[in-house]
């Protein structure tokens, strides 16, 4: 007798995060079938009713119905896995509850721990175990009380992560780790202290989405992390060049952006 492959849906209002979680799950649990995706809690509840997945990965904070609210409605119809970018304080609340969690950005090593726990729970449920809707709601209530301020806080209005290509791999890079962005005609280079990656988004779009107090546009094709600026020099042609900490590159400053350095 062949055991049916486990099924799941992913609910997150950010497409890049859905794509990344789907990719990571395929790496660490290839047998799992992702049968649907939702952009908000309302769609997640609807998909659970239609598709009856074994697992539901819910972003905690989504527009309209949040992941917490959706979990209450889903109850025991599907095993709940919250997807969260919260800090260790929040993670401790999850550890005390009956619900599993995945941290953003999704890393294979940490995800495998969650997957092993989920497999155990699925086995327990198939053998007549499980905590039922009451335990789900109790866990959600407990976590809501501890995370109320964080969940009520508005989403950051600036980009917090950059999804970039490194060879055939995708990586989620915290923006504070990025030293500078520099575009050519086709790609934008994302430079960190340890590696270089490529994205297709041009600097003009990044300039509108990144925190202007953290990233200064110094040229139509260049954004630099202010914390990575070691100093400014001039070459024999009179051009102003930004020196980047720990890097050999010197980034040219356009005349229209020189006012940024008057305070330095």
PDB file of C-alpha atoms in Angstrom:
ATOM      1  CA  UNK A   1       0.000   0.000   0.000  1.00  0.00           C
ATOM      2  CA  UNK A   2       1.428   3.379  -1.047  1.00  0.00           C
ATOM      3  CA  UNK A   3       1.158   6.272   1.393  1.00  0.00           C
ATOM      4  CA  UNK A   4      -0.101   9.479  -0.222  1.00  0.00           C
ATOM      5  CA  UNK A   5       2.429  12.295  -0.412  1.00  0.00           C
ATOM      6  CA  UNK A   6       1.779  15.103   2.103  1.00  0.00           C
ATOM      7  CA  UNK A   7       0.281  18.302   0.727  1.00  0.00           C
ATOM      8  CA  UNK A   8       0.589  21.965   1.703  1.00  0.00           C
ATOM      9  CA  UNK A   9      -0.403  25.501   0.798  1.00  0.00           C
ATOM     10  CA  UNK A  10       1.673  28.661   1.283  1.00  0.00           C
ATOM     11  CA  UNK A  11       0.101  31.983   2.292  1.00  0.00           C
ATOM     12  CA  UNK A  12       2.207  35.152   2.139  1.00  0.00           C
ATOM     13  CA  UNK A  13       1.423  38.551   0.663  1.00  0.00           C
ATOM     14  CA  UNK A  14       4.971  38.812  -0.766  1.00  0.00           C
ATOM     15  CA  UNK A  15       5.464  36.731  -3.918  1.00  0.00           C
ATOM     16  CA  UNK A  16       9.243  36.571  -3.473  1.00  0.00           C
ATOM     17  CA  UNK A  17       8.801  35.069  -0.024  1.00  0.00           C
ATOM     18  CA  UNK A  18       6.344  32.495  -1.373  1.00  0.00           C
ATOM     19  CA  UNK A  19       8.803  31.588  -4.132  1.00  0.00           C
ATOM     20  CA  UNK A  20      11.682  31.257  -1.709  1.00  0.00           C
ATOM     21  CA  UNK A  21       9.764  29.082   0.753  1.00  0.00           C
ATOM     22  CA  UNK A  22       8.527  26.841  -2.067  1.00  0.00           C
ATOM     23  CA  UNK A  23      12.122  26.447  -3.291  1.00  0.00           C
ATOM     24  CA  UNK A  24      13.499  25.689   0.187  1.00  0.00           C
ATOM     25  CA  UNK A  25      10.748  23.165   0.904  1.00  0.00           C
ATOM     26  CA  UNK A  26      11.543  21.377  -2.357  1.00  0.00           C
ATOM     27  CA  UNK A  27      15.167  21.097  -1.218  1.00  0.00           C
ATOM     28  CA  UNK A  28      14.554  19.690   2.260  1.00  0.00           C
ATOM     29  CA  UNK A  29      11.249  17.848   1.718  1.00  0.00           C
ATOM     30  CA  UNK A  30      10.942  16.870  -1.958  1.00  0.00           C
ATOM     31  CA  UNK A  31       7.972  14.570  -1.250  1.00  0.00           C
ATOM     32  CA  UNK A  32       5.839  17.501  -0.072  1.00  0.00           C
ATOM     33  CA  UNK A  33       3.401  18.723  -2.726  1.00  0.00           C
ATOM     34  CA  UNK A  34       2.595  22.454  -2.717  1.00  0.00           C
ATOM     35  CA  UNK A  35      -0.977  22.411  -4.023  1.00  0.00           C
ATOM     36  CA  UNK A  36      -1.827  26.100  -3.725  1.00  0.00           C
ATOM     37  CA  UNK A  37      -0.705  29.614  -2.791  1.00  0.00           C
ATOM     38  CA  UNK A  38      -2.588  32.479  -1.165  1.00  0.00           C
ATOM     39  CA  UNK A  39      -1.830  36.217  -0.911  1.00  0.00           C
ATOM     40  CA  UNK A  40      -3.780  36.781   2.326  1.00  0.00           C
ATOM     41  CA  UNK A  41      -5.531  35.018   5.181  1.00  0.00           C
ATOM     42  CA  UNK A  42      -8.925  35.042   3.498  1.00  0.00           C
ATOM     43  CA  UNK A  43      -7.552  33.165   0.473  1.00  0.00           C
ATOM     44  CA  UNK A  44      -5.721  30.748   2.790  1.00  0.00           C
ATOM     45  CA  UNK A  45      -8.923  29.795   4.630  1.00  0.00           C
ATOM     46  CA  UNK A  46     -10.686  29.317   1.289  1.00  0.00           C
ATOM     47  CA  UNK A  47      -7.895  27.109  -0.082  1.00  0.00           C
ATOM     48  CA  UNK A  48      -7.887  24.942   3.039  1.00  0.00           C
ATOM     49  CA  UNK A  49     -11.591  24.349   2.554  1.00  0.00           C
ATOM     50  CA  UNK A  50     -11.172  23.504  -1.128  1.00  0.00           C
ATOM     51  CA  UNK A  51      -7.877  21.586  -1.154  1.00  0.00           C
ATOM     52  CA  UNK A  52      -7.763  20.138   2.385  1.00  0.00           C
ATOM     53  CA  UNK A  53      -3.948  20.311   2.641  1.00  0.00           C
ATOM     54  CA  UNK A  54      -2.104  18.477   5.393  1.00  0.00           C
ATOM     55  CA  UNK A  55      -0.078  21.636   6.151  1.00  0.00           C
ATOM     56  CA  UNK A  56      -0.709  25.368   5.858  1.00  0.00           C
ATOM     57  CA  UNK A  57       2.254  27.762   5.926  1.00  0.00           C
ATOM     58  CA  UNK A  58       0.871  31.124   7.085  1.00  0.00           C
ATOM     59  CA  UNK A  59       2.695  34.442   7.128  1.00  0.00           C
ATOM     60  CA  UNK A  60       1.748  36.032  10.428  1.00  0.00           C
ATOM     61  CA  UNK A  61       1.139  39.520   9.074  1.00  0.00           C
ATOM     62  CA  UNK A  62      -0.851  39.853   5.871  1.00  0.00           C
ATOM     63  CA  UNK A  63      -3.343  42.488   4.653  1.00  0.00           C
ATOM     64  CA  UNK A  64      -6.959  41.924   5.639  1.00  0.00           C
ATOM     65  CA  UNK A  65      -7.161  38.670   7.574  1.00  0.00           C
ATOM     66  CA  UNK A  66      -3.826  38.012   9.303  1.00  0.00           C
ATOM     67  CA  UNK A  67      -2.181  34.622   9.621  1.00  0.00           C
ATOM     68  CA  UNK A  68      -3.234  34.478  13.280  1.00  0.00           C
ATOM     69  CA  UNK A  69      -6.869  35.122  12.358  1.00  0.00           C
ATOM     70  CA  UNK A  70      -6.744  32.606   9.527  1.00  0.00           C
ATOM     71  CA  UNK A  71      -5.291  29.970  11.877  1.00  0.00           C
ATOM     72  CA  UNK A  72      -8.271  30.364  14.200  1.00  0.00           C
ATOM     73  CA  UNK A  73     -10.665  29.619  11.343  1.00  0.00           C
ATOM     74  CA  UNK A  74      -8.626  26.751   9.930  1.00  0.00           C
ATOM     75  CA  UNK A  75      -8.423  25.055  13.339  1.00  0.00           C
ATOM     76  CA  UNK A  76      -7.799  21.331  13.083  1.00  0.00           C
ATOM     77  CA  UNK A  77      -8.511  21.096   9.346  1.00  0.00           C
ATOM     78  CA  UNK A  78      -4.799  21.535   8.576  1.00  0.00           C
ATOM     79  CA  UNK A  79      -1.553  21.577  10.543  1.00  0.00           C
ATOM     80  CA  UNK A  80      -0.562  25.240  10.973  1.00  0.00           C
ATOM     81  CA  UNK A  81       2.994  26.483  10.374  1.00  0.00           C
ATOM     82  CA  UNK A  82       3.533  30.195  10.953  1.00  0.00           C
ATOM     83  CA  UNK A  83       6.084  32.033   8.808  1.00  0.00           C
ATOM     84  CA  UNK A  84       7.661  34.852  10.799  1.00  0.00           C
ATOM     85  CA  UNK A  85      10.438  37.427  10.611  1.00  0.00           C
ATOM     86  CA  UNK A  86      10.175  38.220  14.321  1.00  0.00           C
ATOM     87  CA  UNK A  87      13.105  38.131  16.706  1.00  0.00           C
ATOM     88  CA  UNK A  88      14.088  35.626  19.387  1.00  0.00           C
ATOM     89  CA  UNK A  89      11.522  37.011  21.840  1.00  0.00           C
ATOM     90  CA  UNK A  90       8.787  35.978  19.423  1.00  0.00           C
ATOM     91  CA  UNK A  91      10.417  32.632  18.653  1.00  0.00           C
ATOM     92  CA  UNK A  92      10.287  31.732  22.354  1.00  0.00           C
ATOM     93  CA  UNK A  93       6.516  32.221  22.236  1.00  0.00           C
ATOM     94  CA  UNK A  94       6.294  29.772  19.327  1.00  0.00           C
ATOM     95  CA  UNK A  95       8.456  27.236  21.126  1.00  0.00           C
ATOM     96  CA  UNK A  96       5.972  27.170  24.018  1.00  0.00           C
ATOM     97  CA  UNK A  97       2.983  26.686  21.709  1.00  0.00           C
ATOM     98  CA  UNK A  98       1.580  23.727  19.827  1.00  0.00           C
ATOM     99  CA  UNK A  99       2.204  25.303  16.432  1.00  0.00           C
ATOM    100  CA  UNK A 100       5.334  25.155  14.317  1.00  0.00           C
ATOM    101  CA  UNK A 101       7.087  28.101  12.702  1.00  0.00           C
ATOM    102  CA  UNK A 102       9.500  28.987   9.909  1.00  0.00           C
ATOM    103  CA  UNK A 103      11.785  32.006  10.134  1.00  0.00           C
ATOM    104  CA  UNK A 104      12.280  34.542   7.344  1.00  0.00           C
ATOM    105  CA  UNK A 105      14.507  34.435   5.399  1.00  0.00           C
ATOM    106  CA  UNK A 106      14.196  30.657   5.100  1.00  0.00           C
ATOM    107  CA  UNK A 107      17.468  28.815   5.665  1.00  0.00           C
ATOM    108  CA  UNK A 108      17.685  25.085   4.823  1.00  0.00           C
ATOM    109  CA  UNK A 109      19.315  24.071   8.135  1.00  0.00           C
ATOM    110  CA  UNK A 110      16.660  25.705  10.304  1.00  0.00           C
ATOM    111  CA  UNK A 111      13.843  24.627   7.995  1.00  0.00           C
ATOM    112  CA  UNK A 112      14.901  20.990   8.287  1.00  0.00           C
ATOM    113  CA  UNK A 113      14.358  21.127  12.056  1.00  0.00           C
ATOM    114  CA  UNK A 114      10.806  22.329  11.480  1.00  0.00           C
ATOM    115  CA  UNK A 115      10.216  19.707   8.771  1.00  0.00           C
ATOM    116  CA  UNK A 116      11.355  16.864  11.040  1.00  0.00           C
ATOM    117  CA  UNK A 117       8.935  18.076  13.707  1.00  0.00           C
ATOM    118  CA  UNK A 118       6.112  18.371  11.172  1.00  0.00           C
ATOM    119  CA  UNK A 119       6.685  14.833   9.921  1.00  0.00           C
ATOM    120  CA  UNK A 120       6.358  13.566  13.489  1.00  0.00           C
ATOM    121  CA  UNK A 121       3.118  15.470  13.938  1.00  0.00           C
ATOM    122  CA  UNK A 122       1.679  14.198  10.677  1.00  0.00           C
ATOM    123  CA  UNK A 123       2.546  10.639  11.707  1.00  0.00           C
ATOM    124  CA  UNK A 124       0.923  11.251  15.090  1.00  0.00           C
ATOM    125  CA  UNK A 125      -2.237  12.618  13.460  1.00  0.00           C
ATOM    126  CA  UNK A 126      -2.497   9.656  11.084  1.00  0.00           C
ATOM    127  CA  UNK A 127      -2.271   7.340  14.109  1.00  0.00           C
ATOM    128  CA  UNK A 128      -5.114   9.054  15.897  1.00  0.00           C
ATOM    129  CA  UNK A 129      -3.118  11.713  17.748  1.00  0.00           C
ATOM    130  CA  UNK A 130      -3.199  15.492  17.275  1.00  0.00           C
ATOM    131  CA  UNK A 131      -4.151  18.422  19.441  1.00  0.00           C
ATOM    132  CA  UNK A 132      -7.363  19.492  17.730  1.00  0.00           C
ATOM    133  CA  UNK A 133      -8.837  22.923  17.129  1.00  0.00           C
ATOM    134  CA  UNK A 134      -8.876  23.827  20.810  1.00  0.00           C
ATOM    135  CA  UNK A 135      -5.089  23.484  21.098  1.00  0.00           C
ATOM    136  CA  UNK A 136      -4.604  25.471  17.898  1.00  0.00           C
ATOM    137  CA  UNK A 137      -6.748  28.308  19.219  1.00  0.00           C
ATOM    138  CA  UNK A 138      -5.103  28.160  22.646  1.00  0.00           C
ATOM    139  CA  UNK A 139      -1.675  28.441  21.024  1.00  0.00           C
ATOM    140  CA  UNK A 140      -2.773  31.305  18.800  1.00  0.00           C
ATOM    141  CA  UNK A 141      -4.272  33.136  21.779  1.00  0.00           C
ATOM    142  CA  UNK A 142      -1.078  32.708  23.814  1.00  0.00           C
ATOM    143  CA  UNK A 143       1.117  33.967  20.998  1.00  0.00           C
ATOM    144  CA  UNK A 144      -1.189  36.880  20.252  1.00  0.00           C
ATOM    145  CA  UNK A 145      -0.897  38.080  23.834  1.00  0.00           C
ATOM    146  CA  UNK A 146       2.906  38.018  23.673  1.00  0.00           C
ATOM    147  CA  UNK A 147       3.246  39.435  20.172  1.00  0.00           C
ATOM    148  CA  UNK A 148       0.425  41.977  20.234  1.00  0.00           C
ATOM    149  CA  UNK A 149       2.652  45.037  19.894  1.00  0.00           C
ATOM    150  CA  UNK A 150       4.790  43.511  17.155  1.00  0.00           C
ATOM    151  CA  UNK A 151       1.843  42.217  15.133  1.00  0.00           C
ATOM    152  CA  UNK A 152       0.011  45.537  15.442  1.00  0.00           C
ATOM    153  CA  UNK A 153       3.072  47.435  14.220  1.00  0.00           C
ATOM    154  CA  UNK A 154       2.922  48.540  10.586  1.00  0.00           C
ATOM    155  CA  UNK A 155       5.008  46.706   8.015  1.00  0.00           C
ATOM    156  CA  UNK A 156       8.307  48.392   7.231  1.00  0.00           C
ATOM    157  CA  UNK A 157       7.793  50.800   4.372  1.00  0.00           C
ATOM    158  CA  UNK A 158      11.295  50.171   3.073  1.00  0.00           C
ATOM    159  CA  UNK A 159      12.830  47.004   1.659  1.00  0.00           C
ATOM    160  CA  UNK A 160      14.282  44.731   4.334  1.00  0.00           C
ATOM    161  CA  UNK A 161      15.584  41.949   2.075  1.00  0.00           C
ATOM    162  CA  UNK A 162      16.937  41.604  -1.443  1.00  0.00           C
ATOM    163  CA  UNK A 163      16.447  38.352  -3.361  1.00  0.00           C
ATOM    164  CA  UNK A 164      19.446  37.941  -5.638  1.00  0.00           C
ATOM    165  CA  UNK A 165      21.025  35.329  -7.897  1.00  0.00           C
ATOM    166  CA  UNK A 166      24.407  33.775  -7.152  1.00  0.00           C
ATOM    167  CA  UNK A 167      25.071  31.379 -10.003  1.00  0.00           C
ATOM    168  CA  UNK A 168      22.090  29.017 -10.080  1.00  0.00           C
ATOM    169  CA  UNK A 169      21.098  29.785  -6.472  1.00  0.00           C
ATOM    170  CA  UNK A 170      18.804  32.415  -4.996  1.00  0.00           C
ATOM    171  CA  UNK A 171      19.725  34.111  -1.746  1.00  0.00           C
ATOM    172  CA  UNK A 172      17.819  36.416   0.574  1.00  0.00           C
ATOM    173  CA  UNK A 173      20.203  39.209   1.619  1.00  0.00           C
ATOM    174  CA  UNK A 174      19.405  41.596   4.506  1.00  0.00           C
ATOM    175  CA  UNK A 175      19.755  45.111   3.131  1.00  0.00           C
ATOM    176  CA  UNK A 176      21.985  46.195   6.013  1.00  0.00           C
ATOM    177  CA  UNK A 177      24.583  43.642   4.841  1.00  0.00           C
ATOM    178  CA  UNK A 178      24.809  45.225   1.396  1.00  0.00           C
ATOM    179  CA  UNK A 179      27.730  47.627   0.843  1.00  0.00           C
ATOM    180  CA  UNK A 180      26.544  49.070  -2.468  1.00  0.00           C
ATOM    181  CA  UNK A 181      24.430  48.543  -5.578  1.00  0.00           C
ATOM    182  CA  UNK A 182      25.855  49.344  -9.001  1.00  0.00           C
ATOM    183  CA  UNK A 183      23.954  48.976 -12.274  1.00  0.00           C
ATOM    184  CA  UNK A 184      24.986  48.431 -15.858  1.00  0.00           C
ATOM    185  CA  UNK A 185      22.658  48.238 -18.852  1.00  0.00           C
ATOM    186  CA  UNK A 186      21.225  44.830 -17.945  1.00  0.00           C
ATOM    187  CA  UNK A 187      21.879  43.937 -14.297  1.00  0.00           C
ATOM    188  CA  UNK A 188      22.477  45.514 -10.904  1.00  0.00           C
ATOM    189  CA  UNK A 189      25.400  44.208  -8.869  1.00  0.00           C
ATOM    190  CA  UNK A 190      24.653  43.639  -5.177  1.00  0.00           C
ATOM    191  CA  UNK A 191      27.943  43.783  -3.269  1.00  0.00           C
ATOM    192  CA  UNK A 192      28.326  42.518   0.294  1.00  0.00           C
ATOM    193  CA  UNK A 193      31.514  42.044   2.290  1.00  0.00           C
ATOM    194  CA  UNK A 194      31.614  38.369   1.366  1.00  0.00           C
ATOM    195  CA  UNK A 195      30.107  37.974  -2.088  1.00  0.00           C
ATOM    196  CA  UNK A 196      28.622  39.596  -5.163  1.00  0.00           C
ATOM    197  CA  UNK A 197      25.143  38.828  -6.509  1.00  0.00           C
ATOM    198  CA  UNK A 198      22.994  40.059  -9.391  1.00  0.00           C
ATOM    199  CA  UNK A 199      19.446  41.372  -9.651  1.00  0.00           C
ATOM    200  CA  UNK A 200      17.474  42.831 -12.545  1.00  0.00           C
ATOM    201  CA  UNK A 201      15.965  45.749 -10.646  1.00  0.00           C
ATOM    202  CA  UNK A 202      17.568  49.078 -11.687  1.00  0.00           C
ATOM    203  CA  UNK A 203      19.038  51.545  -9.209  1.00  0.00           C
ATOM    204  CA  UNK A 204      16.298  54.099  -9.894  1.00  0.00           C
ATOM    205  CA  UNK A 205      13.697  51.633  -8.548  1.00  0.00           C
ATOM    206  CA  UNK A 206      15.846  50.566  -5.609  1.00  0.00           C
ATOM    207  CA  UNK A 207      16.337  54.214  -4.625  1.00  0.00           C
ATOM    208  CA  UNK A 208      12.569  54.541  -4.134  1.00  0.00           C
ATOM    209  CA  UNK A 209      12.244  51.312  -2.103  1.00  0.00           C
ATOM    210  CA  UNK A 210      15.277  51.491   0.194  1.00  0.00           C
ATOM    211  CA  UNK A 211      15.579  53.607   3.339  1.00  0.00           C
ATOM    212  CA  UNK A 212      17.194  56.880   2.172  1.00  0.00           C
ATOM    213  CA  UNK A 213      18.848  57.314   5.558  1.00  0.00           C
ATOM    214  CA  UNK A 214      20.687  54.000   5.033  1.00  0.00           C
ATOM    215  CA  UNK A 215      21.377  54.114   1.286  1.00  0.00           C
ATOM    216  CA  UNK A 216      22.535  57.221  -0.541  1.00  0.00           C
ATOM    217  CA  UNK A 217      22.271  57.477  -4.279  1.00  0.00           C
ATOM    218  CA  UNK A 218      25.599  58.956  -5.364  1.00  0.00           C
ATOM    219  CA  UNK A 219      25.261  58.368  -9.104  1.00  0.00           C
ATOM    220  CA  UNK A 220      22.425  57.468 -11.444  1.00  0.00           C
ATOM    221  CA  UNK A 221      23.801  53.899 -11.407  1.00  0.00           C
ATOM    222  CA  UNK A 222      25.068  53.636  -7.805  1.00  0.00           C
ATOM    223  CA  UNK A 223      23.630  53.365  -4.295  1.00  0.00           C
ATOM    224  CA  UNK A 224      25.947  53.045  -1.295  1.00  0.00           C
ATOM    225  CA  UNK A 225      25.294  51.995   2.293  1.00  0.00           C
ATOM    226  CA  UNK A 226      26.228  55.010   4.438  1.00  0.00           C
ATOM    227  CA  UNK A 227      27.664  52.684   7.092  1.00  0.00           C
ATOM    228  CA  UNK A 228      30.077  51.293   4.491  1.00  0.00           C
ATOM    229  CA  UNK A 229      31.534  54.671   3.522  1.00  0.00           C
ATOM    230  CA  UNK A 230      35.138  54.982   4.655  1.00  0.00           C
ATOM    231  CA  UNK A 231      35.723  58.398   3.119  1.00  0.00           C
ATOM    232  CA  UNK A 232      35.688  60.517  -0.016  1.00  0.00           C
ATOM    233  CA  UNK A 233      38.667  61.380  -2.191  1.00  0.00           C
ATOM    234  CA  UNK A 234      39.351  63.165  -5.475  1.00  0.00           C
ATOM    235  CA  UNK A 235      41.254  61.819  -8.442  1.00  0.00           C
ATOM    236  CA  UNK A 236      43.522  63.771 -10.821  1.00  0.00           C
ATOM    237  CA  UNK A 237      40.524  64.579 -12.996  1.00  0.00           C
ATOM    238  CA  UNK A 238      38.778  66.240 -10.063  1.00  0.00           C
ATOM    239  CA  UNK A 239      36.122  63.566  -9.673  1.00  0.00           C
ATOM    240  CA  UNK A 240      34.859  62.762  -6.180  1.00  0.00           C
ATOM    241  CA  UNK A 241      35.145  59.062  -5.312  1.00  0.00           C
ATOM    242  CA  UNK A 242      33.649  57.177  -2.362  1.00  0.00           C
ATOM    243  CA  UNK A 243      35.963  54.743  -0.592  1.00  0.00           C
ATOM    244  CA  UNK A 244      34.153  51.612   0.632  1.00  0.00           C
ATOM    245  CA  UNK A 245      35.265  49.869   3.828  1.00  0.00           C
ATOM    246  CA  UNK A 246      37.149  46.665   3.071  1.00  0.00           C
ATOM    247  CA  UNK A 247      36.720  46.994  -0.702  1.00  0.00           C
ATOM    248  CA  UNK A 248      39.075  48.120  -3.474  1.00  0.00           C
ATOM    249  CA  UNK A 249      36.314  49.809  -5.492  1.00  0.00           C
ATOM    250  CA  UNK A 250      36.065  53.594  -5.636  1.00  0.00           C
ATOM    251  CA  UNK A 251      32.533  54.717  -6.458  1.00  0.00           C
ATOM    252  CA  UNK A 252      32.155  57.889  -8.488  1.00  0.00           C
ATOM    253  CA  UNK A 253      29.922  60.649  -7.103  1.00  0.00           C
ATOM    254  CA  UNK A 254      27.914  62.613  -9.641  1.00  0.00           C
ATOM    255  CA  UNK A 255      27.973  66.390  -9.295  1.00  0.00           C
ATOM    256  CA  UNK A 256      24.252  66.444  -8.475  1.00  0.00           C
ATOM    257  CA  UNK A 257      24.843  64.243  -5.396  1.00  0.00           C
ATOM    258  CA  UNK A 258      27.886  66.043  -3.943  1.00  0.00           C
ATOM    259  CA  UNK A 259      25.690  67.891  -1.444  1.00  0.00           C
ATOM    260  CA  UNK A 260      25.335  64.615   0.497  1.00  0.00           C
ATOM    261  CA  UNK A 261      28.964  64.853   1.555  1.00  0.00           C
ATOM    262  CA  UNK A 262      29.085  68.468   2.709  1.00  0.00           C
ATOM    263  CA  UNK A 263      28.509  67.302   6.278  1.00  0.00           C
ATOM    264  CA  UNK A 264      31.414  64.841   6.142  1.00  0.00           C
TER     265      UNK A 264
END
